[in-house]
mmCIF file of C-alpha atoms in Angstrom:
data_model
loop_
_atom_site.group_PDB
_atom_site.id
_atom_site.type_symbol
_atom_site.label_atom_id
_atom_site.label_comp_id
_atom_site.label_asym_id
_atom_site.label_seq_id
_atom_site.Cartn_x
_atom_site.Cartn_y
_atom_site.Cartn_z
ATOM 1 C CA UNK A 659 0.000 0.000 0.000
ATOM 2 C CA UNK A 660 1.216 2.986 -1.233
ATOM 3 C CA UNK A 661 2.187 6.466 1.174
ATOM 4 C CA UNK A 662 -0.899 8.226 -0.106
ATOM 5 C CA UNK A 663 -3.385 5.434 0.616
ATOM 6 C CA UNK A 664 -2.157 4.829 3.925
ATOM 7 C CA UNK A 665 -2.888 9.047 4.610
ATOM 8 C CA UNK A 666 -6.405 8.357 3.311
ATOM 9 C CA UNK A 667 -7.173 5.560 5.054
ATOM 10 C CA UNK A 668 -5.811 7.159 8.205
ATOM 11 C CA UNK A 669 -8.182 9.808 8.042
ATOM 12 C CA UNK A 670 -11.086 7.941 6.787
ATOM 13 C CA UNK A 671 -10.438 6.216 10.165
ATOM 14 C CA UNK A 672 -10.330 9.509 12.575
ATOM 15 C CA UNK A 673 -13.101 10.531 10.808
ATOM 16 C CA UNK A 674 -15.344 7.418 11.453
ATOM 17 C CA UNK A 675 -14.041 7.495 15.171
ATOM 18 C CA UNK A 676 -14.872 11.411 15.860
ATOM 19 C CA UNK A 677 -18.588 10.616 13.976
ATOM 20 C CA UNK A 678 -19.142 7.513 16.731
ATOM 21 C CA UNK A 679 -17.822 9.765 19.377
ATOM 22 C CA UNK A 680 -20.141 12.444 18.631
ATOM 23 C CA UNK A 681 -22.805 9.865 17.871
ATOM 24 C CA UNK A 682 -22.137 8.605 21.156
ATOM 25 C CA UNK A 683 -22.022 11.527 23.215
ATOM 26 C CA UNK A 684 -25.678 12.677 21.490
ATOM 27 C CA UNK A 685 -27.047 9.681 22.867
ATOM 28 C CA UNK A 686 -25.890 10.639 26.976
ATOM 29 C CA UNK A 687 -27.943 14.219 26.379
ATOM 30 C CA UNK A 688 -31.209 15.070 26.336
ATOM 31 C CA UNK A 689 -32.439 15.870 23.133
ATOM 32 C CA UNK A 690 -34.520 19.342 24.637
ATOM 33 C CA UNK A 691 -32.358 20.589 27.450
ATOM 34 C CA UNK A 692 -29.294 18.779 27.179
ATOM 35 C CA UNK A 693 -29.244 16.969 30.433
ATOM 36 C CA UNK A 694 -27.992 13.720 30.916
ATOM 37 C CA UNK A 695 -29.429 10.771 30.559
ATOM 38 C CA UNK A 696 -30.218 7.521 32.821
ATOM 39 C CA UNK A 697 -31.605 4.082 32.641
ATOM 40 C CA UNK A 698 -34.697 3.116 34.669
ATOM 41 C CA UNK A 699 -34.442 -0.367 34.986
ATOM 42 C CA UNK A 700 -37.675 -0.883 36.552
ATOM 43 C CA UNK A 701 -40.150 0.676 34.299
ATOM 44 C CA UNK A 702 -37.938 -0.248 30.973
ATOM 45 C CA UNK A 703 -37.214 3.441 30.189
ATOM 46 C CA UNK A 704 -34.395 5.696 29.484
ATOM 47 C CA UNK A 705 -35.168 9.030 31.224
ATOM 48 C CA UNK A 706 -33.227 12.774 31.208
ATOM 49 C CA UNK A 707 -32.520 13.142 34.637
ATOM 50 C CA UNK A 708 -33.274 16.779 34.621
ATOM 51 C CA UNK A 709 -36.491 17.312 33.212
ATOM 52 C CA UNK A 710 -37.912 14.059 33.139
ATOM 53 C CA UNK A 711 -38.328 13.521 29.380
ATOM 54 C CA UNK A 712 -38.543 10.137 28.248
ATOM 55 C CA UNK A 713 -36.009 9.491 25.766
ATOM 56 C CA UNK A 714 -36.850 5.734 24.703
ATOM 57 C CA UNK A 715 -39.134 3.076 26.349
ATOM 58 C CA UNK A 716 -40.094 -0.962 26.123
ATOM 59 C CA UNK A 717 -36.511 -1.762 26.337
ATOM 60 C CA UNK A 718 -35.371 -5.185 26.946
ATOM 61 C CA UNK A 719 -33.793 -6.177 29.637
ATOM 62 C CA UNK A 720 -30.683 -7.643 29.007
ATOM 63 C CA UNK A 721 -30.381 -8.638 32.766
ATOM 64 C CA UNK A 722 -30.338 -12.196 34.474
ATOM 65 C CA UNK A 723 -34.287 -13.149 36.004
ATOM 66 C CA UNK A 724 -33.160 -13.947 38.803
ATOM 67 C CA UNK A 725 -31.868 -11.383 41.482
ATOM 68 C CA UNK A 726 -29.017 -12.298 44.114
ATOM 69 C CA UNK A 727 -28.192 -9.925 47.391
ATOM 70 C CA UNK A 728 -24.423 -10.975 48.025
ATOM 71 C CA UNK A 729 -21.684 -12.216 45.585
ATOM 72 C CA UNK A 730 -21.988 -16.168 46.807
ATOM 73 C CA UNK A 731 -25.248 -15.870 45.933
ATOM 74 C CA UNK A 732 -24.453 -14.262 42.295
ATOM 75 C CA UNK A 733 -22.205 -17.386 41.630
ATOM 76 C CA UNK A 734 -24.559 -19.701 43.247
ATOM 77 C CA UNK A 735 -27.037 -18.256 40.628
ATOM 78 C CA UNK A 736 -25.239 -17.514 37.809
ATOM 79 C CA UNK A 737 -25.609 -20.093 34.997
ATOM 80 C CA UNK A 738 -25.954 -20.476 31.356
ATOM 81 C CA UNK A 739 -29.126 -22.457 29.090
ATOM 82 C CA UNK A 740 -31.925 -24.229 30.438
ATOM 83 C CA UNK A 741 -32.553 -24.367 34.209
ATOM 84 C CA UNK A 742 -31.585 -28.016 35.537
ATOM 85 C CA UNK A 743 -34.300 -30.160 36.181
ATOM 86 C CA UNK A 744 -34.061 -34.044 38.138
ATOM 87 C CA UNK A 745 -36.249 -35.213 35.306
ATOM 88 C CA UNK A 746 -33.302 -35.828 33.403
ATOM 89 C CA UNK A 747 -30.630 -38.630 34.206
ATOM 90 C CA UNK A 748 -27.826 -36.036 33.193
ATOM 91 C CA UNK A 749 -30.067 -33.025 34.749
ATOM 92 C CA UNK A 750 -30.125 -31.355 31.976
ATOM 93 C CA UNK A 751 -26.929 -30.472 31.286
ATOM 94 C CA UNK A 752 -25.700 -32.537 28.462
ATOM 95 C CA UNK A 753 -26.152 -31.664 24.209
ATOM 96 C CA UNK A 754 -28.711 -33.157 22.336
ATOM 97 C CA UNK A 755 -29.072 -33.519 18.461
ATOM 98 C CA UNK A 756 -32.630 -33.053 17.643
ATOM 99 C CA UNK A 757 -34.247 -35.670 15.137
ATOM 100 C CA UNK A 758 -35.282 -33.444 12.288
ATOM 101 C CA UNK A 759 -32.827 -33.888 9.548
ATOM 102 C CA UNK A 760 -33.082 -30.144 8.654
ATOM 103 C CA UNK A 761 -30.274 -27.290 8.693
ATOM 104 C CA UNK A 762 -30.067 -23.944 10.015
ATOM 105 C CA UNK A 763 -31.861 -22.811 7.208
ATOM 106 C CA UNK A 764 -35.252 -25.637 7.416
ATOM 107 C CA UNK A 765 -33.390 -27.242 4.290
ATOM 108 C CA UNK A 766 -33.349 -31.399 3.851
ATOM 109 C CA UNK A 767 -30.070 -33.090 4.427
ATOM 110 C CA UNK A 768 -28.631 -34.656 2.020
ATOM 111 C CA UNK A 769 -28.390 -38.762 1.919
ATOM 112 C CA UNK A 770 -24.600 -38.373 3.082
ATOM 113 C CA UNK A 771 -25.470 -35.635 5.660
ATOM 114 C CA UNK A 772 -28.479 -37.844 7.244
ATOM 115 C CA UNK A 773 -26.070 -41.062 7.664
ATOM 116 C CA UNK A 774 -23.514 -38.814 9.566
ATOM 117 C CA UNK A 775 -25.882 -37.278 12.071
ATOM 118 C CA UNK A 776 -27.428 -40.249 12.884
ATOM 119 C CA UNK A 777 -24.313 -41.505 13.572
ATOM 120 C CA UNK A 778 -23.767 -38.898 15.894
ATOM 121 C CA UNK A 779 -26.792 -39.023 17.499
ATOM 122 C CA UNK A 780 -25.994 -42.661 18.066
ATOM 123 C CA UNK A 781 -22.808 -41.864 19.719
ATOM 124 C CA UNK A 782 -24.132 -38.985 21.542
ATOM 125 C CA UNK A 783 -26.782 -41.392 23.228
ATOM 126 C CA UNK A 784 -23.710 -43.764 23.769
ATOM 127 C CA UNK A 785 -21.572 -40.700 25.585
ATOM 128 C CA UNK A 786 -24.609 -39.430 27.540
ATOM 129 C CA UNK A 787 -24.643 -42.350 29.772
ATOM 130 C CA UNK A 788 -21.196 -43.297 30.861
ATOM 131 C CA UNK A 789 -22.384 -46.746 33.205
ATOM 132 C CA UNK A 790 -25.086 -48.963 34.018
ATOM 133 C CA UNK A 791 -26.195 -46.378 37.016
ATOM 134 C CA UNK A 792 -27.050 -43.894 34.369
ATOM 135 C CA UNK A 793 -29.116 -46.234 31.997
ATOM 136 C CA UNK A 794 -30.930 -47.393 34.597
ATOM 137 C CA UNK A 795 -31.859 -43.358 35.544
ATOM 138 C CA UNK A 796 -32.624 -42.570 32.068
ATOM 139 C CA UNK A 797 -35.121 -45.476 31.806
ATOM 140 C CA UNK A 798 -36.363 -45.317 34.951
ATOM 141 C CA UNK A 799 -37.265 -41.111 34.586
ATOM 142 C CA UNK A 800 -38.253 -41.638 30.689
ATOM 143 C CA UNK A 801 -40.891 -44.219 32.045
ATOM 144 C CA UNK A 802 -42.185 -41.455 34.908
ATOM 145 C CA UNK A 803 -42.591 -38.736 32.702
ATOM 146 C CA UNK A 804 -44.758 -41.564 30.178
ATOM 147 C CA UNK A 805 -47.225 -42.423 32.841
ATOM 148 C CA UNK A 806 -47.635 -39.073 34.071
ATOM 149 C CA UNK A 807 -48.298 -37.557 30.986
ATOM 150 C CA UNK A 808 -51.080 -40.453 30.382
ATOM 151 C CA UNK A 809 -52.373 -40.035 33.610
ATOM 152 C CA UNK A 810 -52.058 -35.886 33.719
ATOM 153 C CA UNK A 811 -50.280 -35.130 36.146
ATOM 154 C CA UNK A 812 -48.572 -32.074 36.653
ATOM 155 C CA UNK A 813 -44.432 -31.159 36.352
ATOM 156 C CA UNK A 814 -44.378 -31.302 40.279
ATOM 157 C CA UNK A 815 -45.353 -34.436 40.713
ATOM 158 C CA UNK A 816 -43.055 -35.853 38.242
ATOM 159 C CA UNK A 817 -40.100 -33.579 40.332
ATOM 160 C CA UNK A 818 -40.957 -35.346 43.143
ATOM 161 C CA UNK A 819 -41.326 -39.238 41.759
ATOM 162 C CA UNK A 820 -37.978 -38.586 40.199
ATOM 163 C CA UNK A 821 -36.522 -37.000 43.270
ATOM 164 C CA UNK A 822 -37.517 -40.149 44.976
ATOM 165 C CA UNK A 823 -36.258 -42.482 42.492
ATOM 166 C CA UNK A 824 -32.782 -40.754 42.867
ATOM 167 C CA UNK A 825 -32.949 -41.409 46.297
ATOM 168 C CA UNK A 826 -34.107 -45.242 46.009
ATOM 169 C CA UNK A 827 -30.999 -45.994 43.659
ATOM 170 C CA UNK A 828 -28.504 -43.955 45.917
ATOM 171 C CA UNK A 829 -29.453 -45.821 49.149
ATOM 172 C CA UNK A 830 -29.652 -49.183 46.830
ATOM 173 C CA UNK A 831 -32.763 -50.460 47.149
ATOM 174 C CA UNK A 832 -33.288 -51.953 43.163
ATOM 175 C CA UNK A 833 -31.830 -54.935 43.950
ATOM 176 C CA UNK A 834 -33.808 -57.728 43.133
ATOM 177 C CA UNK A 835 -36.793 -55.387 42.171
ATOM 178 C CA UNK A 836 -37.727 -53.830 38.631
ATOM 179 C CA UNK A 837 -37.460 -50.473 37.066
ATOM 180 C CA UNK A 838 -40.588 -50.308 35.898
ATOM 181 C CA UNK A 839 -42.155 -51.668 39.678
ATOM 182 C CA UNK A 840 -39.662 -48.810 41.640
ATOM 183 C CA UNK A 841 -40.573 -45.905 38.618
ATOM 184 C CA UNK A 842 -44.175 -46.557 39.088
ATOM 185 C CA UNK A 843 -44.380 -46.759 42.787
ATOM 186 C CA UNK A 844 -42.224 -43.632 42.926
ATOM 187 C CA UNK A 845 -45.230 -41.719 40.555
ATOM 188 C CA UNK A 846 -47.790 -43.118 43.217
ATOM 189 C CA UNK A 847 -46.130 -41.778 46.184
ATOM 190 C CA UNK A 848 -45.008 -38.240 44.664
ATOM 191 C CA UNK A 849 -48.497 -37.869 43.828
ATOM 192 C CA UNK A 850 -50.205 -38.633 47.021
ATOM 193 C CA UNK A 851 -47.665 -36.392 48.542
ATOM 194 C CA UNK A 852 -48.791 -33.803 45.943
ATOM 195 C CA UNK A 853 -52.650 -33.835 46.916
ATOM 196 C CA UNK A 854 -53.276 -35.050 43.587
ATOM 197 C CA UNK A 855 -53.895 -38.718 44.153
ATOM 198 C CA UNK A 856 -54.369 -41.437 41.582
ATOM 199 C CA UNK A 857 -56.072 -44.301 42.413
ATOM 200 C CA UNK A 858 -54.005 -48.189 42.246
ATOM 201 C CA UNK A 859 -55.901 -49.191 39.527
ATOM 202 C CA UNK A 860 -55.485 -46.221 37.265
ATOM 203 C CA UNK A 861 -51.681 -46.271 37.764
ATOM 204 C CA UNK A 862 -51.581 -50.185 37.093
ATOM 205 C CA UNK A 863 -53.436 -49.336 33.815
ATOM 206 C CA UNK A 864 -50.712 -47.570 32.359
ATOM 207 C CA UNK A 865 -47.872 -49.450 34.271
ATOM 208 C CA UNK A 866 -46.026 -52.682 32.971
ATOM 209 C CA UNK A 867 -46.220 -54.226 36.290
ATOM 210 C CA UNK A 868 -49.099 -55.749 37.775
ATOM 211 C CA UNK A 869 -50.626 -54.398 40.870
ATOM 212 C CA UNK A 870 -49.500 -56.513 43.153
ATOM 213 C CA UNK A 871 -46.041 -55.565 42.281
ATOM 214 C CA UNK A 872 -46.662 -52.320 42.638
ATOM 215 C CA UNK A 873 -48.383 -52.475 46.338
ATOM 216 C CA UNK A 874 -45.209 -54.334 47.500
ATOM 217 C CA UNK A 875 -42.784 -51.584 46.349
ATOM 218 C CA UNK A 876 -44.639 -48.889 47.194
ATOM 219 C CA UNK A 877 -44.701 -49.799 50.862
ATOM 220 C CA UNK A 878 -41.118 -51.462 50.435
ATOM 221 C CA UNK A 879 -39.943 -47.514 49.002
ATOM 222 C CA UNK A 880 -42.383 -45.895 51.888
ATOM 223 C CA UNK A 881 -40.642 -47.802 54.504
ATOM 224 C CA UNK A 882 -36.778 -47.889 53.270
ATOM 225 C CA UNK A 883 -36.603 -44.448 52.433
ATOM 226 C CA UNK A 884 -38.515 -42.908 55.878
ATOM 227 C CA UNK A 885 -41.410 -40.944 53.130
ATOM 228 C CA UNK A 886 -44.289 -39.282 55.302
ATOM 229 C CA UNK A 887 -47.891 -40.376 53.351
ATOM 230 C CA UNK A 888 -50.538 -39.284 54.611
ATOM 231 C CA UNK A 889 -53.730 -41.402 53.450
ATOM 232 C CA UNK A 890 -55.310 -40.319 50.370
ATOM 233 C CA UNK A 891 -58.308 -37.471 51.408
ATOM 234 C CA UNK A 892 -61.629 -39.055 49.106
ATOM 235 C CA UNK A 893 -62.004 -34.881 48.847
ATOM 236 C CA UNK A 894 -59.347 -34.611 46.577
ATOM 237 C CA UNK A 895 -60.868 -36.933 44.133
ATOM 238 C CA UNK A 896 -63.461 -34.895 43.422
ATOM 239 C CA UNK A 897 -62.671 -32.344 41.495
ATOM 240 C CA UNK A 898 -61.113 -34.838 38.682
ATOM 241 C CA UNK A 899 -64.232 -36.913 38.979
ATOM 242 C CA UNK A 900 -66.689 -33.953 38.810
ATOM 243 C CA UNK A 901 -64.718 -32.747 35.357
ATOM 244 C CA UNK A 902 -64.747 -35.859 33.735
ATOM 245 C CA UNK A 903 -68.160 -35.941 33.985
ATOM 246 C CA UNK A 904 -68.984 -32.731 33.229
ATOM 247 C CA UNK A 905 -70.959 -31.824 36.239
ATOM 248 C CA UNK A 906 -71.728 -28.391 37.639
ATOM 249 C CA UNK A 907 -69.183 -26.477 40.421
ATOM 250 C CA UNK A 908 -72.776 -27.142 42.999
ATOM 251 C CA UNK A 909 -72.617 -30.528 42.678
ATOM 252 C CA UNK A 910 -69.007 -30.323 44.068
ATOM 253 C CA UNK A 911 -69.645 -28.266 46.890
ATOM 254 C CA UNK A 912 -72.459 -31.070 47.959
ATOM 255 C CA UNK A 913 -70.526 -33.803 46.915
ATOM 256 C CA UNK A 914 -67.724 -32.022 49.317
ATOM 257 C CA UNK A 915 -70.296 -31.534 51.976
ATOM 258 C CA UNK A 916 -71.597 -35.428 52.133
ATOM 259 C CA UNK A 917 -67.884 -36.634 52.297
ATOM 260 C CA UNK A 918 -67.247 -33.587 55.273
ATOM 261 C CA UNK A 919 -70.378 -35.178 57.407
ATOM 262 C CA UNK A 920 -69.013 -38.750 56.598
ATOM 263 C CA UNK A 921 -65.697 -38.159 57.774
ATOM 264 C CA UNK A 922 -67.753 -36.959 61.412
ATOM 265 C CA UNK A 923 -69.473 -39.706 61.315
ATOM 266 C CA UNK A 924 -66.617 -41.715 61.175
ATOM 267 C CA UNK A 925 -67.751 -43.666 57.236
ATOM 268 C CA UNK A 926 -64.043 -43.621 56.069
ATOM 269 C CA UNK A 927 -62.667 -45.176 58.763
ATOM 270 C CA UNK A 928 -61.626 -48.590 56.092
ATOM 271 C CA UNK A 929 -63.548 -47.391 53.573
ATOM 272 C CA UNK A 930 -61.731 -46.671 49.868
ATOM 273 C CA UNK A 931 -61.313 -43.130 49.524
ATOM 274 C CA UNK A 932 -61.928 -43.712 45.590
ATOM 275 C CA UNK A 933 -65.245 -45.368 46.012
ATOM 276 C CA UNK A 934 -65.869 -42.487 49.008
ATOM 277 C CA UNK A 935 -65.298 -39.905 45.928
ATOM 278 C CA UNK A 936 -67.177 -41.732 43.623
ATOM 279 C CA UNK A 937 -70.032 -42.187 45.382
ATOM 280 C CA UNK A 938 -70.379 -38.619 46.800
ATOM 281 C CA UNK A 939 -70.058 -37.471 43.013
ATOM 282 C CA UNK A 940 -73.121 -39.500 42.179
ATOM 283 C CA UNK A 941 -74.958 -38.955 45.454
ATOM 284 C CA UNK A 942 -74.449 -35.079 44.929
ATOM 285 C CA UNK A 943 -75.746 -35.579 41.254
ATOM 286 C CA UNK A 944 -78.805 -36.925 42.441
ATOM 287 C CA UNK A 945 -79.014 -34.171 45.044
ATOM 288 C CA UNK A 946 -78.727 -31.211 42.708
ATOM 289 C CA UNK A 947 -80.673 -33.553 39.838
ATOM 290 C CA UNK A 948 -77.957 -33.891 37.483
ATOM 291 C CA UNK A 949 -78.378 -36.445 35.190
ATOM 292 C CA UNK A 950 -75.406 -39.239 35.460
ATOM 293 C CA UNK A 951 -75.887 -43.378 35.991
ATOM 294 C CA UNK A 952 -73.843 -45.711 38.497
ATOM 295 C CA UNK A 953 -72.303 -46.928 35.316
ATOM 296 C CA UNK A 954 -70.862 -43.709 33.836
ATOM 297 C CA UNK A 955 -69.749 -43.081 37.933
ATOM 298 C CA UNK A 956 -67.651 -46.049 37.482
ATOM 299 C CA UNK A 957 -65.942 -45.763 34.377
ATOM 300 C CA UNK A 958 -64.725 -42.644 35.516
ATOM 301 C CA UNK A 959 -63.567 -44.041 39.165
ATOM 302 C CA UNK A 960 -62.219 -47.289 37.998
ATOM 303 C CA UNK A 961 -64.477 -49.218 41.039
ATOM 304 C CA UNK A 962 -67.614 -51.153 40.227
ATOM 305 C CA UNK A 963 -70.952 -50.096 40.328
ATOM 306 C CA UNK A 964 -71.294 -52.087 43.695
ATOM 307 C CA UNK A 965 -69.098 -50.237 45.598
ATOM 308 C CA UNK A 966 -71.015 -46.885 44.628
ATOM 309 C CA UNK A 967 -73.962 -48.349 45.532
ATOM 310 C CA UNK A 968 -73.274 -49.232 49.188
ATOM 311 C CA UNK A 969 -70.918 -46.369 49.584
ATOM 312 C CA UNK A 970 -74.150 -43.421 48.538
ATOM 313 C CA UNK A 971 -76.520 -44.921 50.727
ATOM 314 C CA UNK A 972 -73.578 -44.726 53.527
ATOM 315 C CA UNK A 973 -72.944 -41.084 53.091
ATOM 316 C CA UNK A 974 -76.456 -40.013 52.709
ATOM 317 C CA UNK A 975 -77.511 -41.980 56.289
ATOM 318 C CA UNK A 976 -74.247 -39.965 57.448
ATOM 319 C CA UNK A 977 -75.789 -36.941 55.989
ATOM 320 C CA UNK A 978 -79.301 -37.334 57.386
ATOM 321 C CA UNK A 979 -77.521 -38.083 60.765
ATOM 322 C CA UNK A 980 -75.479 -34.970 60.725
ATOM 323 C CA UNK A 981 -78.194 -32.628 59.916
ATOM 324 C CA UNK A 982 -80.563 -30.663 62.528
ATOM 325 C CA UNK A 983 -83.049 -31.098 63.566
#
């Protein structure tokens, strides 16, 4: 580069530099009196500190959304991608290759491009668990998060079941007992902890063990790892069974009411809580006459039509007996 060129250039350069600074130095002053500007971080607005005038507004905040008071607490905090989550053998905080053989762009692989990313994701499943401890976790959470999504249950339930299961293979209690049997009895007891209770049946529906399996673990699990259960509450049955069937938010309250005066009149003491719920459902139905049969009761419940039978006729002598006279 020649003498003359580098002159040019030179100046082309002081001249872009003096525009920014200038540029810059606009930007700190208040367009109308020349004050200086601030940031309000709180209302998303930069203001001029003399007479008020908002300058720009809706910005975005740049800023972490979480807030710490000390600097232990910053680094505690501080962190990068997704939050971690125990509903994930690794946490969270491992790569995955998505399945959609697209690039950046939504474009189709090629042939040759497909073959080498699935051979990456095959060797990226193969690096994500490094010994039998973490298959077992993957398979064991993967089969939580199925039956909880087919039985509805919420994301802290699952927390909790996979919490549990954490604990169950830390303190080595799979021995001579399934995935599937510790996973499922792990679901049962997260959600009865949870107040959102699911009834044996309906979790051995979309289990792969048997109920009898899953009894034994769950009190095996209860026992082993020192979990406080409190017995399932027929109340909190109800609203599930009342919106499967479509009924109205009075025929809750009574159905609410009837279980309250049973529970005086000491009806659940060995009584099902399920076929308590059920029962109040229907006996509330008839009560506020709603149309619904003993049969539609049941599908709903999971309990036969028996049980609702003997169970109404319990609560509404309970009811009779609790009211004044």
């Amino acid at each position: 580069m020649s003498d003359s060129n580098i002159r040019t250039y030179t100046r082309e350069r002081e001249a872009e530099e003096e525009e920014t600074a200038t540029r810059s130095e606009e930007q700190e002053q208040c367009p109308e009196c020349g004050g200086r500007l601030v940031s309000d971080t709180e209302h998303a607005e930069t203001v001029c500190e003399d007479c008020g005038l908002v300058v720009e507004e809706d910005e975005i905040d740049r800023g972490p959304e979480w807030r710490a008071f000390d600097a232990a607490e910053k680094d505690e905090k501080s962190r990068v991608g997704a939050p971690t989550t125990n509903m994930m053998h690794d946490q969270g905080l491992s790569t995955n290759i998505g399945w959609q053989d697209k690039d950046a762009y939504g474009k189709a692989l090629s042939s040759r491009q497909r073959q080498k990313m699935q051979r990456l994701r095959t060797w990226n499943e193969r690096f994500r668990t490094r010994d039998s401890k973490e298959r077992n976790l993957k398979q064991a959470l993967g089969e939580i998060d199925r039956m909880a999504s087919a039985l509805g249950l919420p994301e802290n339930v699952r927390e909790t079941a996979s919490v549990i299961y954490r604990r169950a293979l830390e303190e080595d209690l799979l021995p001579g007992r399934s995935i599937e049997g510790v996973a499922t009895a792990s679901l049962y007891a997260a959600a009865r902890q949870a107040g959102t209770p699911r009834s044996l049946d309906e979790i051995s529906a979309v289990s792969r063990v048997d109920k009898m399996e899953l009894t034994r673990t769950y009190r095996y699990i209860i026992r082993e790892l020192g979990l406080e259960v409190q017995p399932a509450d027929p109340e909190s049955y109800v609203p599930r069974f009342v919106s499967d069937l479509d009924l109205s938010d009075e025929t809750e309250r009574m159905a609410r009411e009837l279980l309250e005066s049973a529970r005086k009149a000491g009806v659940h003491s060995g009584k099902s809580p399920v076929g308590l719920a059920a029962a109040g459902v229907y006996a509330a139905a008839l009560l506020t006459n709603e149309k619904v049969t003993q049969n539609e009761v049941s599908e709903v419940a999971s309990i036969s039509e028996v049980t609702i039978r003997n169970r109404y006729k319990e609560l509404l002598e309970a009811s009779d007996t609790a009211a004044p006279a």
